[in-house]
N, C-alpha and C. Protein backbone atom coordinates (compact mmCIF):
# COMPACT_ATOMS: atom_id res chain seq x y z
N UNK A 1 9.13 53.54 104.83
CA UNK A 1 7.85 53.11 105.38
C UNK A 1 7.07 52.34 104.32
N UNK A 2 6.20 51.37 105.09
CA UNK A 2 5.23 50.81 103.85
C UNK A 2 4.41 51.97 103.15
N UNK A 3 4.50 50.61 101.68
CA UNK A 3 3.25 51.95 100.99
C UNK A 3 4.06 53.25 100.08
N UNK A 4 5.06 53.57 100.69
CA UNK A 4 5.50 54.47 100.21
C UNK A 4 6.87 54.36 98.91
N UNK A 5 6.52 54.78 98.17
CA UNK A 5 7.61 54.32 96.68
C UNK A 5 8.89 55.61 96.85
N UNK A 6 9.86 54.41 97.02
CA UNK A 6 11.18 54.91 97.03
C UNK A 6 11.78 55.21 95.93
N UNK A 7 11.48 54.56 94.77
CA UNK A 7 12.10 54.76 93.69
C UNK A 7 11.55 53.22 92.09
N UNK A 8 12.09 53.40 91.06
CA UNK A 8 11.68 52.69 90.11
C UNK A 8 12.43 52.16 89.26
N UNK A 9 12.32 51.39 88.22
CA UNK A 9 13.13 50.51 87.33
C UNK A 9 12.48 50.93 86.42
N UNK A 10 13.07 51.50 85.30
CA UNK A 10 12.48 50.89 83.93
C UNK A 10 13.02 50.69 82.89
N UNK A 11 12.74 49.82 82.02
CA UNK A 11 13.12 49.23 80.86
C UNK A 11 13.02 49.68 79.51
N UNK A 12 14.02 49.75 78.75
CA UNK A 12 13.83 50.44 77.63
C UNK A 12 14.20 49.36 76.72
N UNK A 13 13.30 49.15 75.48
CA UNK A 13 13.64 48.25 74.45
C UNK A 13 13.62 48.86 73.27
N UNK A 14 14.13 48.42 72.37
CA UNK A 14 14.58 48.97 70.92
C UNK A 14 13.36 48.07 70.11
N UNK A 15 11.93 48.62 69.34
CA UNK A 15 11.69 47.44 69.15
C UNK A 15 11.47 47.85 67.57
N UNK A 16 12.09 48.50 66.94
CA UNK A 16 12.24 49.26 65.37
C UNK A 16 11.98 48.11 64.65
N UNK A 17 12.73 46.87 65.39
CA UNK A 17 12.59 45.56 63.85
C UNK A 17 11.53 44.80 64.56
N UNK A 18 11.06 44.56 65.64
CA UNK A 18 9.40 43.79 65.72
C UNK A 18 8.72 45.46 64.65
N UNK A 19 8.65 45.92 64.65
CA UNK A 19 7.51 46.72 63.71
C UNK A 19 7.78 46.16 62.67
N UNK A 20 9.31 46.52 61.84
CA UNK A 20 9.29 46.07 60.33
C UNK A 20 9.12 44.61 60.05
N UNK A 21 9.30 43.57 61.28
CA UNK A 21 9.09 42.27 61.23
C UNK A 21 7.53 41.81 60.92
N UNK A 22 6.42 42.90 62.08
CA UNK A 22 5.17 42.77 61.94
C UNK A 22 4.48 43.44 60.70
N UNK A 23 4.94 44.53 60.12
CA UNK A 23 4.79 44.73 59.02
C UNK A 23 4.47 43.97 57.83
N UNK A 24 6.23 43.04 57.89
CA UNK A 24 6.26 42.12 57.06
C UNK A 24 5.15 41.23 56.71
N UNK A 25 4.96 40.53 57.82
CA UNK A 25 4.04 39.30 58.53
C UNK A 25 2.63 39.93 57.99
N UNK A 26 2.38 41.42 58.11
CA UNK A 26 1.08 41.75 57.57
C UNK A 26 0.96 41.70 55.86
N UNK A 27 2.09 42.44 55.47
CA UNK A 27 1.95 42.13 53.87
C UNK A 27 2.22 40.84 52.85
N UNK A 28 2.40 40.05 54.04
CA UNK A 28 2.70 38.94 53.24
C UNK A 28 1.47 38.44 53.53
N UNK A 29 0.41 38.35 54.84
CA UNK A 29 -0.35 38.21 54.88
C UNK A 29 -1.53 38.18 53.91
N UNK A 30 -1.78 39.44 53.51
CA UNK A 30 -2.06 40.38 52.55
C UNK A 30 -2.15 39.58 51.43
N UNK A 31 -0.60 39.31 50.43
CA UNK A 31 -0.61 39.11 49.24
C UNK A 31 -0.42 37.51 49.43
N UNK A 32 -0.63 36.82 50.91
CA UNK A 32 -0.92 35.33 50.67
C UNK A 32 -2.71 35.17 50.08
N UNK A 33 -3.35 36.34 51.34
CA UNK A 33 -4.63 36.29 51.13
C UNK A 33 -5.21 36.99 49.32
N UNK A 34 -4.44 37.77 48.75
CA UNK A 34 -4.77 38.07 47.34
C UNK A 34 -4.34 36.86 46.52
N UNK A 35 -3.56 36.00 46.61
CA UNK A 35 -3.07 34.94 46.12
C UNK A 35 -4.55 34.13 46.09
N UNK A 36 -4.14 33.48 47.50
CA UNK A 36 -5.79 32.45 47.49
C UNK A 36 -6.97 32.94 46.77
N UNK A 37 -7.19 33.98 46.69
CA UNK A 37 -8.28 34.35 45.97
C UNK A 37 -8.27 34.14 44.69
N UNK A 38 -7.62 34.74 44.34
CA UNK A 38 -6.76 34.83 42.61
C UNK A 38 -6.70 33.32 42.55
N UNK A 39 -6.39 32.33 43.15
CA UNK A 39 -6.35 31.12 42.84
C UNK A 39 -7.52 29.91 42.78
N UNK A 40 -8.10 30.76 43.80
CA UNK A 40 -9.85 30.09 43.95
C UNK A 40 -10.70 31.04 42.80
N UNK A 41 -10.44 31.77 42.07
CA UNK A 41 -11.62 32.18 41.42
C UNK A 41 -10.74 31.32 39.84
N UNK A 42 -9.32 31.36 39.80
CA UNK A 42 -8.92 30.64 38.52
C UNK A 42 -9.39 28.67 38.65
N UNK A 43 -9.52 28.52 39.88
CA UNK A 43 -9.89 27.05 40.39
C UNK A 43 -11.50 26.63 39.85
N UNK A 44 -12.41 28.02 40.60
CA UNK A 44 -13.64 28.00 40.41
C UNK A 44 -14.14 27.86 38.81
N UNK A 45 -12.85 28.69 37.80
CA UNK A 45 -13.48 29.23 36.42
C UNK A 45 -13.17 27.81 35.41
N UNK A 46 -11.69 26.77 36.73
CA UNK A 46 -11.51 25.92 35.76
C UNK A 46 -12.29 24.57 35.99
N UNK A 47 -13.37 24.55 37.02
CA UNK A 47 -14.56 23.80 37.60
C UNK A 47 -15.55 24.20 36.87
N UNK A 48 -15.81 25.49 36.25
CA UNK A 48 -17.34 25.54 35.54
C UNK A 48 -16.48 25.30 34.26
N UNK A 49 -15.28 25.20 33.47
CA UNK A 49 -15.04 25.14 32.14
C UNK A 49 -14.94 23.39 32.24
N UNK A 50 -14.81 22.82 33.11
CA UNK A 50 -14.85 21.05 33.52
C UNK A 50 -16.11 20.61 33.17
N UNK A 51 -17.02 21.58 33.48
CA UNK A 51 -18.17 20.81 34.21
C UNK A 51 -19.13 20.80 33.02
N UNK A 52 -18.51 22.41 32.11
CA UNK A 52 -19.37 22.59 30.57
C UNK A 52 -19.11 21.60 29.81
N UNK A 53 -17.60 21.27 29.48
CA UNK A 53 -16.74 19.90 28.93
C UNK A 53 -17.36 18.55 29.01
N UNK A 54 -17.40 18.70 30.55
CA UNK A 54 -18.06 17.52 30.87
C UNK A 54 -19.70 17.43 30.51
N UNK A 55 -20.70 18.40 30.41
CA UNK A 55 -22.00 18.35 29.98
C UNK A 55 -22.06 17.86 28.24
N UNK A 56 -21.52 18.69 27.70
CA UNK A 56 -20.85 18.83 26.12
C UNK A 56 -20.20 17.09 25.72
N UNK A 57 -19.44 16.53 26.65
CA UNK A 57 -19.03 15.11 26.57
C UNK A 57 -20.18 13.76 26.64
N UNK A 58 -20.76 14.00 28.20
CA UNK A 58 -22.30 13.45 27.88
C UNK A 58 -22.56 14.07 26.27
N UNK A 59 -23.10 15.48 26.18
CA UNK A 59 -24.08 15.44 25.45
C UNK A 59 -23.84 14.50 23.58
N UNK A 60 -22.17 14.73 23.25
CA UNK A 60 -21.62 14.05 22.47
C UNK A 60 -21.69 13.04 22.46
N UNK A 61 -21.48 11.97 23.85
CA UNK A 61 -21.67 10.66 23.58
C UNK A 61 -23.22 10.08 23.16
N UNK A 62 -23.99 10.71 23.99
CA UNK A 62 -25.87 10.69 23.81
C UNK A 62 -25.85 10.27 22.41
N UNK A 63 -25.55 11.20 21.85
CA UNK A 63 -25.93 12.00 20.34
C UNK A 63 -24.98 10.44 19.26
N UNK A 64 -23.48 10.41 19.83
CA UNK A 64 -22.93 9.18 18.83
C UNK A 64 -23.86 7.47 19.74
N UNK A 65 -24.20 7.82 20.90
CA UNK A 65 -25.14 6.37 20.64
C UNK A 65 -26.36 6.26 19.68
N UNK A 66 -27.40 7.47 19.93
CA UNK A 66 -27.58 7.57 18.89
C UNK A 66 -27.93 7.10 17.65
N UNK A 67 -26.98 7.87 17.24
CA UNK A 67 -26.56 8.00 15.57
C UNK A 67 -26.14 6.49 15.41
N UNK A 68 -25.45 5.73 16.78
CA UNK A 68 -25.26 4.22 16.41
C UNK A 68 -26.04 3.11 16.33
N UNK A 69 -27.20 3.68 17.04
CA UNK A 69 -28.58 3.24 17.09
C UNK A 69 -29.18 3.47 15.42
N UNK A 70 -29.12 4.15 14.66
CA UNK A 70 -29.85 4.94 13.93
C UNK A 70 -28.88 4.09 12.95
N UNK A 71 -27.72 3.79 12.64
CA UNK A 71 -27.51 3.04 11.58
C UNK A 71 -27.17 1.99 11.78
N UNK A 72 -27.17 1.27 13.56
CA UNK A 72 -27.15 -0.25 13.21
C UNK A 72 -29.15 -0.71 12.61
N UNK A 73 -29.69 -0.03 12.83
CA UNK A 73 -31.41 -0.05 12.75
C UNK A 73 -31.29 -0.32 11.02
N UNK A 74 -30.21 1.19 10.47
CA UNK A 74 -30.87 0.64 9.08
C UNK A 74 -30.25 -0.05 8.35
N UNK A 75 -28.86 -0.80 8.85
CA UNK A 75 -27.66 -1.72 8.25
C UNK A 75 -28.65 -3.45 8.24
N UNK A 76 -29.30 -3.45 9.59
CA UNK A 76 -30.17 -4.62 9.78
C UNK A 76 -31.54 -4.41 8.57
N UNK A 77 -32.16 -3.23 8.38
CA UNK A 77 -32.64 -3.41 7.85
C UNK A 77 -32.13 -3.35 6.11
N UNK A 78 -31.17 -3.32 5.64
CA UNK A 78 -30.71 -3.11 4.12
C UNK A 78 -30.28 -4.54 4.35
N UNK A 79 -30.01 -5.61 5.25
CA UNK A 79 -29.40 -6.60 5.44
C UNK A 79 -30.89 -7.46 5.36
N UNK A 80 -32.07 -7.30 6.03
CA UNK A 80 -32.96 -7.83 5.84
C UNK A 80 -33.79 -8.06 4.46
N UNK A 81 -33.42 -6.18 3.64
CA UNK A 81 -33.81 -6.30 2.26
C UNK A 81 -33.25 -7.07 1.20
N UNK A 82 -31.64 -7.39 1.65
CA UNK A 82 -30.79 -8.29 0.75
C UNK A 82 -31.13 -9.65 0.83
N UNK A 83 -31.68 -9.93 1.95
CA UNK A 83 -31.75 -11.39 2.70
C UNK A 83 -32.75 -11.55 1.75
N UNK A 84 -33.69 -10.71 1.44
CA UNK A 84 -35.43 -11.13 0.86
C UNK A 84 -35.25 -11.14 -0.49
N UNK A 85 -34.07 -10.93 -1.24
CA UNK A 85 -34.22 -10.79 -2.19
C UNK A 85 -34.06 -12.50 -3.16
N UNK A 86 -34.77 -12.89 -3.82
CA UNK A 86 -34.86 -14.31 -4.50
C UNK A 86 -33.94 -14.83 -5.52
N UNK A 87 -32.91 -13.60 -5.54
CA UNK A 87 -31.81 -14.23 -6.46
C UNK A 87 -30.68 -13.44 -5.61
N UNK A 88 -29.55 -14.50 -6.33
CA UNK A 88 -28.22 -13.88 -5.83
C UNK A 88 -27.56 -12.86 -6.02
N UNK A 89 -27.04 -12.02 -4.88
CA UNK A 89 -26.50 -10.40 -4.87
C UNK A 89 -25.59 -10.32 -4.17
N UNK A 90 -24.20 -9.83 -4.89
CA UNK A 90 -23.15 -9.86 -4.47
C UNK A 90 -22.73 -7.96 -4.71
N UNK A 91 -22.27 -7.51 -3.91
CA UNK A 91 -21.64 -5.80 -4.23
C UNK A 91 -20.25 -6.10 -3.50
N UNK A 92 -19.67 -5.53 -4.68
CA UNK A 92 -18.33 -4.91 -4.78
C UNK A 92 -17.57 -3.72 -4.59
N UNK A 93 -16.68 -2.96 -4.25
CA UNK A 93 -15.98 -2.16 -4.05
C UNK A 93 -15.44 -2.17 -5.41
N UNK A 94 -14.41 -0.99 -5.00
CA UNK A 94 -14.23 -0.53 -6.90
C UNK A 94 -12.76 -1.48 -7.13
N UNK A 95 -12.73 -2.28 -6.45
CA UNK A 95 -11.42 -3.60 -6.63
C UNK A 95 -11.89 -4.61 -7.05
N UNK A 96 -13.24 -4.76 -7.09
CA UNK A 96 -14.22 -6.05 -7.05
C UNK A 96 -13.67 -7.11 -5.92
N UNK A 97 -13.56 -6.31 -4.74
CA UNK A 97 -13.22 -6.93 -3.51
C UNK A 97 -14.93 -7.01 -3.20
N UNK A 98 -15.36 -8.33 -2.48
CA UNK A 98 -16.89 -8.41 -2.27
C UNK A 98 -17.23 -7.93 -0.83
N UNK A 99 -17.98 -7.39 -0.48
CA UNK A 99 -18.19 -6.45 0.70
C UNK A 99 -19.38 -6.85 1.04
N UNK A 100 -20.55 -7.19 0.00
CA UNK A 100 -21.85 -7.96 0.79
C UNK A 100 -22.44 -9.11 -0.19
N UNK A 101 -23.18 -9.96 0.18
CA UNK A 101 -23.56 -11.00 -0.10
C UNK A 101 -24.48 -11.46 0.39
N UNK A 102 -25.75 -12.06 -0.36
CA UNK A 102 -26.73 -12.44 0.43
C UNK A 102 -26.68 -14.23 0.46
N UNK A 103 -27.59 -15.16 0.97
CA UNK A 103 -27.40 -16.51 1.55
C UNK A 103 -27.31 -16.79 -0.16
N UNK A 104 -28.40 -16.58 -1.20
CA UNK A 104 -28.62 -17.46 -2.66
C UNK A 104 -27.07 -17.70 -2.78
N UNK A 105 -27.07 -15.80 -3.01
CA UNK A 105 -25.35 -16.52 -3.82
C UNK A 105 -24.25 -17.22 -3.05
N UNK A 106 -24.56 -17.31 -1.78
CA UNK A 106 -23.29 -18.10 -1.32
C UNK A 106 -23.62 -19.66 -1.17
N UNK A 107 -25.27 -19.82 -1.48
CA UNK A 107 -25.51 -21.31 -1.98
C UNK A 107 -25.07 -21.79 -3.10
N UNK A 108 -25.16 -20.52 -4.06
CA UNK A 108 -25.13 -20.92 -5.33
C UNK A 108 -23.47 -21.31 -5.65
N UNK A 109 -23.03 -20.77 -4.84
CA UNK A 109 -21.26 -20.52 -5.36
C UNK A 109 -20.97 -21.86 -3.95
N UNK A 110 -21.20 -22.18 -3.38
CA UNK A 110 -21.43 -23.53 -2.11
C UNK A 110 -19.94 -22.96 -1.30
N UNK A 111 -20.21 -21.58 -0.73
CA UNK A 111 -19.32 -21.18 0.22
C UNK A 111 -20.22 -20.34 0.89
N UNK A 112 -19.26 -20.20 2.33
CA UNK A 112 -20.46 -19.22 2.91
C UNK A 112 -20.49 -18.26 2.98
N UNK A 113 -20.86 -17.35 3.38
CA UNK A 113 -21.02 -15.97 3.24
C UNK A 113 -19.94 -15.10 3.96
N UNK A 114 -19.39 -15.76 4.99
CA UNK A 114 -18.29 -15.42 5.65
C UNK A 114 -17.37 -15.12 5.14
N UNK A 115 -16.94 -16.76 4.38
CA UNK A 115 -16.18 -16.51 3.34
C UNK A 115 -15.34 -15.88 2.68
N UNK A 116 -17.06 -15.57 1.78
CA UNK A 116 -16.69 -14.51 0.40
C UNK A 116 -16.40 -13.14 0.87
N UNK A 117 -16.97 -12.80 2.10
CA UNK A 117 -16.67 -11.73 1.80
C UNK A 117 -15.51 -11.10 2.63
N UNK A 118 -14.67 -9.88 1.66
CA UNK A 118 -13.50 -9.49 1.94
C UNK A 118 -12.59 -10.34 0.56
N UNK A 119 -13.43 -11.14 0.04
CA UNK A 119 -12.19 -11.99 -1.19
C UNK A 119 -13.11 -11.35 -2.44
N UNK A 120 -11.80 -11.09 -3.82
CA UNK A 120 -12.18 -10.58 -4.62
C UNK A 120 -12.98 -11.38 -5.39
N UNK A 121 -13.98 -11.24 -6.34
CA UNK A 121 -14.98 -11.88 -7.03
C UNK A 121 -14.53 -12.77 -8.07
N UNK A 122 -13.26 -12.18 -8.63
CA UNK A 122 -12.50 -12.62 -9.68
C UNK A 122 -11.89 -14.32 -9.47
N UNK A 123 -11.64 -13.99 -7.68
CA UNK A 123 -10.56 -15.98 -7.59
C UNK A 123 -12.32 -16.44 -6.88
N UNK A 124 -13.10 -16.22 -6.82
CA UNK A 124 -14.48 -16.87 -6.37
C UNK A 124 -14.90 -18.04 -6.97
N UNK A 125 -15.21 -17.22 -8.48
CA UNK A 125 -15.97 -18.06 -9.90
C UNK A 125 -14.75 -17.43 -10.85
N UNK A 126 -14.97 -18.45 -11.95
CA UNK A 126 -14.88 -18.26 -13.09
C UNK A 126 -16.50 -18.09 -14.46
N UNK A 127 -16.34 -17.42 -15.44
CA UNK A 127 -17.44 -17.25 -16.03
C UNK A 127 -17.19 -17.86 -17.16
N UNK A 128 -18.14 -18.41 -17.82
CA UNK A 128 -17.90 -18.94 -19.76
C UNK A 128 -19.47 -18.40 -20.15
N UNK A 129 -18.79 -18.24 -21.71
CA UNK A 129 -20.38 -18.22 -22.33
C UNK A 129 -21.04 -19.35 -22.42
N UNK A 130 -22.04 -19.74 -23.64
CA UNK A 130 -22.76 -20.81 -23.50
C UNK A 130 -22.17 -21.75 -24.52
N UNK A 131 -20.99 -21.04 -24.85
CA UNK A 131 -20.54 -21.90 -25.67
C UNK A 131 -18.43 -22.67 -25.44
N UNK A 132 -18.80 -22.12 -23.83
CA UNK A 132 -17.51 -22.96 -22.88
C UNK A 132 -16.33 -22.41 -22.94
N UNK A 133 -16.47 -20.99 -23.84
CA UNK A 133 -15.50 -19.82 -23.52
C UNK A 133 -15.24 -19.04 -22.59
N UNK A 134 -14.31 -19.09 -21.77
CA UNK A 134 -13.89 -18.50 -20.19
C UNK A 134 -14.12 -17.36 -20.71
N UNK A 135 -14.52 -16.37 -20.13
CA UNK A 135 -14.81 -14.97 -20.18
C UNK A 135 -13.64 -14.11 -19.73
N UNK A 136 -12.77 -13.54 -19.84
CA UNK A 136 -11.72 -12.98 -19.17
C UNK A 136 -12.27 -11.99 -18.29
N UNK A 137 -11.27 -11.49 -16.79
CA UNK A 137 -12.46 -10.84 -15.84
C UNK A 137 -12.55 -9.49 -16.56
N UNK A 138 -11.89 -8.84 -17.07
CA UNK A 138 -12.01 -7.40 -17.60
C UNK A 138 -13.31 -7.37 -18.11
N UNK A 139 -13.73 -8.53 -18.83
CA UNK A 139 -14.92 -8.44 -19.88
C UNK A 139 -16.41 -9.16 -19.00
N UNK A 140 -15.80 -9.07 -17.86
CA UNK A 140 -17.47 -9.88 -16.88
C UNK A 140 -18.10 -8.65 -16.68
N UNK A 141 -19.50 -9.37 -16.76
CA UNK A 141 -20.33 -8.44 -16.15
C UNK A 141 -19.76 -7.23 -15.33
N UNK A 142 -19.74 -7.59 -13.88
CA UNK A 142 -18.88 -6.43 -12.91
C UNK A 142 -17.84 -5.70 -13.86
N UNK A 143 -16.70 -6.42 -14.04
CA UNK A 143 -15.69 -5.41 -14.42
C UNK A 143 -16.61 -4.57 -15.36
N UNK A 144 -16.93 -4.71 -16.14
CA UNK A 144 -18.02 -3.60 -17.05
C UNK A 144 -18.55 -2.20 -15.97
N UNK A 145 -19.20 -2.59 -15.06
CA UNK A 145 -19.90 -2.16 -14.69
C UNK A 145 -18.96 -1.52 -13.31
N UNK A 146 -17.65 -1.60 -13.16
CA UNK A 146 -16.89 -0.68 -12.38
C UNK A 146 -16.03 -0.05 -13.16
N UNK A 147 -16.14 -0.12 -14.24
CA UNK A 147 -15.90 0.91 -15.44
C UNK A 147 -16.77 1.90 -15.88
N UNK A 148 -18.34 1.89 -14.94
CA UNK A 148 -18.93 2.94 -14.91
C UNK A 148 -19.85 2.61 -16.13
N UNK A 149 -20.28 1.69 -16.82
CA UNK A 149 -21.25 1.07 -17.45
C UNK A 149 -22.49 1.36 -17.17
N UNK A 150 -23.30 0.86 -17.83
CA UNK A 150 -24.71 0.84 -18.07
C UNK A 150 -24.84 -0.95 -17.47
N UNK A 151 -26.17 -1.05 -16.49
CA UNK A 151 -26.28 -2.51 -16.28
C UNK A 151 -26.41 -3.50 -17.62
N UNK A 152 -25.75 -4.80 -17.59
CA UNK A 152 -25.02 -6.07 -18.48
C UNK A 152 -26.21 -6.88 -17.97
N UNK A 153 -26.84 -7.48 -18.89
CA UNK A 153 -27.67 -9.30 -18.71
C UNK A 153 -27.32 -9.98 -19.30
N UNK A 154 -26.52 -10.79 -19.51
CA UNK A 154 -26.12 -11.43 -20.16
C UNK A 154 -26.08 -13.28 -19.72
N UNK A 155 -26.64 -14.18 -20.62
CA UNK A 155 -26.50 -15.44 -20.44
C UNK A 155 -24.82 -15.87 -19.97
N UNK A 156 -24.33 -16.70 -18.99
CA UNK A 156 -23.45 -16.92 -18.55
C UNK A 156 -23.68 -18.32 -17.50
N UNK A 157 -22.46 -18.87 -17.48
CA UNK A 157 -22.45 -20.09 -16.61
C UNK A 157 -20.92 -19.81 -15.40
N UNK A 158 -21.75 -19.86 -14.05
CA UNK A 158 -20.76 -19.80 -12.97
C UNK A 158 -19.86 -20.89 -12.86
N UNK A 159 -18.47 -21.39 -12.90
CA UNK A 159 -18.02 -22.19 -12.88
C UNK A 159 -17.01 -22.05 -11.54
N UNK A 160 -17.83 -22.82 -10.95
CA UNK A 160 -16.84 -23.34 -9.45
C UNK A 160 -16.94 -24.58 -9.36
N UNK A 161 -15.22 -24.96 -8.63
CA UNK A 161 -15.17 -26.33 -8.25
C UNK A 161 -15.52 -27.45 -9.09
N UNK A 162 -15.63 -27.25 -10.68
CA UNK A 162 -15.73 -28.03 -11.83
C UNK A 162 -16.63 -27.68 -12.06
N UNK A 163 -17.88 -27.20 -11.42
CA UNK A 163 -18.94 -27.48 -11.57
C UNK A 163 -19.73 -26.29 -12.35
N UNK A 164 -20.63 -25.85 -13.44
CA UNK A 164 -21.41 -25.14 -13.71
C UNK A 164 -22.94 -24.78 -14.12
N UNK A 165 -22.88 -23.61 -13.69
CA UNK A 165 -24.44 -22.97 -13.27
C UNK A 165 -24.51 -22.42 -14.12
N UNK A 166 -25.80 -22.41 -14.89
CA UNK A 166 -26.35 -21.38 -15.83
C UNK A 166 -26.60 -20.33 -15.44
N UNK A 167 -26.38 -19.06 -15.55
CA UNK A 167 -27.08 -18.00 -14.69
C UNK A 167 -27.48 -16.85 -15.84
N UNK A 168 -27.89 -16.03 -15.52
CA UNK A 168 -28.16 -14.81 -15.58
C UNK A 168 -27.82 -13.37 -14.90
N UNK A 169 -26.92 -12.85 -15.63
CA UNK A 169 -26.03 -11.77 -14.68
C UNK A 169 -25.98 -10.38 -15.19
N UNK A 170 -26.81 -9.84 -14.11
CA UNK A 170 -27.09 -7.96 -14.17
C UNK A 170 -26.25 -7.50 -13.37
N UNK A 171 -24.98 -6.59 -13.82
CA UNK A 171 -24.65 -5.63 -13.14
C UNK A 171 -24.53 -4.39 -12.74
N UNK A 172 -24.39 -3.30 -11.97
CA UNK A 172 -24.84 -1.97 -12.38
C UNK A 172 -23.68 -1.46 -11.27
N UNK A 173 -22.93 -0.31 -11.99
CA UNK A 173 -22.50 0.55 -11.07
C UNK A 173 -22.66 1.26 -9.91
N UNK A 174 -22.24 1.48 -8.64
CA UNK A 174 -22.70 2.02 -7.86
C UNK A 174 -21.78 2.93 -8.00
N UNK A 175 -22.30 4.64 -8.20
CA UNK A 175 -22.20 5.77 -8.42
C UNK A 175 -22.06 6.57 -6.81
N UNK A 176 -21.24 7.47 -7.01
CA UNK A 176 -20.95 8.45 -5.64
C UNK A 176 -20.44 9.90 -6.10
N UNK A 177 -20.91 10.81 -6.08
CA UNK A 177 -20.56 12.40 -6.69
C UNK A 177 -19.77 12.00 -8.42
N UNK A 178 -20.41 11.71 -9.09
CA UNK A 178 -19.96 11.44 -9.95
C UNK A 178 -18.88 9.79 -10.51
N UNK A 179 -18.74 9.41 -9.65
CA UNK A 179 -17.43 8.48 -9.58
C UNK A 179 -17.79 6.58 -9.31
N UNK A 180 -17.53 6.48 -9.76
CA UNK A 180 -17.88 4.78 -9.28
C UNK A 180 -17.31 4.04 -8.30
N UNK A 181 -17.77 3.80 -7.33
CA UNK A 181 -17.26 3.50 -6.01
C UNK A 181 -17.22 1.79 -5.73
N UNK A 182 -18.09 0.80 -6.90
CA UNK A 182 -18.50 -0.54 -6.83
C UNK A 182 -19.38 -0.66 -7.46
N UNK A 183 -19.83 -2.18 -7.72
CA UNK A 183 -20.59 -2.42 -8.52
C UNK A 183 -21.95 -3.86 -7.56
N UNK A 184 -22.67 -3.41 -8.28
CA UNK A 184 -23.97 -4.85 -7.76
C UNK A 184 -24.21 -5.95 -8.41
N UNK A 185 -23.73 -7.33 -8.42
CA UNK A 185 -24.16 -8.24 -9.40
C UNK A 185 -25.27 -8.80 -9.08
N UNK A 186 -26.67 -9.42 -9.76
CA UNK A 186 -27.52 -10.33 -9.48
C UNK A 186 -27.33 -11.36 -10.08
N UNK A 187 -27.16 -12.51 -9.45
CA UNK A 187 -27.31 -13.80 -10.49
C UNK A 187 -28.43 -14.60 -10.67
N UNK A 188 -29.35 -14.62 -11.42
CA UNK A 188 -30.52 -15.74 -11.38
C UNK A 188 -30.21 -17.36 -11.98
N UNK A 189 -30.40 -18.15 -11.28
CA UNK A 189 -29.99 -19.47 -11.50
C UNK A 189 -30.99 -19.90 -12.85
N UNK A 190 -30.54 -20.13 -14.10
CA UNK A 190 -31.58 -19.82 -15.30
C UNK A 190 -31.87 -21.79 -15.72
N UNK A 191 -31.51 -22.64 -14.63
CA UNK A 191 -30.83 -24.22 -14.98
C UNK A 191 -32.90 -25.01 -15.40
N UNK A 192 -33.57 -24.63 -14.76
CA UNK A 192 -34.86 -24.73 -15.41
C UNK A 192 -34.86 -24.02 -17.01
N UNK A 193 -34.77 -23.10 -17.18
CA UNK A 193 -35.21 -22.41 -18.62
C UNK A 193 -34.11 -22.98 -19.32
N UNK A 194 -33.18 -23.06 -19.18
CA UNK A 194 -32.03 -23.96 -19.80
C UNK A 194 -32.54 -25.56 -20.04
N UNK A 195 -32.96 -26.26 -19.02
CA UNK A 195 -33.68 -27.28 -19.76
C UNK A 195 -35.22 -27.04 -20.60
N UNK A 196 -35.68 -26.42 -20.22
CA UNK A 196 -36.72 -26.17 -21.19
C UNK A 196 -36.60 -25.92 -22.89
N UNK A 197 -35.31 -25.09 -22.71
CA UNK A 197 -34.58 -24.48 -24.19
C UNK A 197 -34.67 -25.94 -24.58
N UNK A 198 -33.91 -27.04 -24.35
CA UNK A 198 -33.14 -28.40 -24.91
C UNK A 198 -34.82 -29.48 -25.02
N UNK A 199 -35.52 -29.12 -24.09
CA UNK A 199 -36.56 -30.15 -24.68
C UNK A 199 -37.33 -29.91 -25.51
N UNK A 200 -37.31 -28.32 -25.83
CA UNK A 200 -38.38 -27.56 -27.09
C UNK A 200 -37.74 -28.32 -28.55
């Protein structure tokens, strides 16, 4: 008759490995989700150690503009004090390789300032006394005076290109923790007092 249950079916499944399967699926879950973490907080720690680097990098570069500010300011100005000075000034390194030079002496010597410098002082000029004896360079002014000397004045005539200048030449060591690192020559062009000497 309707309605009325005659009988039933049922199904039996084995489902031992969906558990250990879902298991699985959970602990891997698990140690995917301990992973990401562990990886976002080593991500996060290597974003604030970036970001310090990176503050620290600004703050380094700031600091070397700067400091590049701060000695092109006083290179222009030791360059302005050389410029003003009314006689010729040449400094040397401890090779008597010439490293600065102001306009006199590169009038006086009729090269330019470009030039001279980077070339040693020695193939520049030649020196004589006043009595037309070449001076050997060991015994010039400079060399004296990168031997750690006491400043030299001595009457002398610049001889370039045939040509010679009476001068007047002070040199003085330039000193560094004890040690002589170069020397400073001044030359004063003496070609007035030199004729004056001859008409007295």
């Amino acid at each position: 008759p309707a309605g009325v249950i005659i009988g039933f079916i049922t199904f039996q499944r084995d489902i031992g490995d969906r558990i250990v399967f879902e298991e699985k699926i959970r602990t891997y879950n698990e140690e995917l989700e301990a992973t990401i973490t562990a990886r976002t907080k080593e991500l996060q720690s290597k974003i604030s150690e970036l970001e310090d680097v990176s503050s620290a990098t600004v703050n380094l570069l700031e600091d070397i503009t700067k400091e590049k500010e701060r000695a092109l300011s006083a290179l222009a100005k030791n360059e302005a004090i050389i410029a003003s000075i009314g006689e010729g000034f040449i400094a040397v390194d401890e090779r008597g390789i010439i490293v600065i030079v102001n306009n006199i002496s590169a009038g006086m010597l009729g090269i330019s300032r470009e030039e001279l410098i980077g070339r040693s002082i020695y193939e520049v000029f030649a020196v004589e006394d006043d009595n037309g004896n070449l001076i050997p360079p060991s015994e010039r002014p400079i060399s004296i005076a990168l031997r750690g000397s006491t400043a030299t004045a001595t009457h002398y005539h610049m001889v370039k290109t045939g040509k010679k200048l009476p001068v007047m030449i002070t040199a003085t060591p330039v000193m560094l923790n004890g040690r002589t690192v170069g020397a400073i020559g001044i030359f004063r062009d003496i070609t007035a007092e030199k004729q004056i000497e001859k008409d007295i």
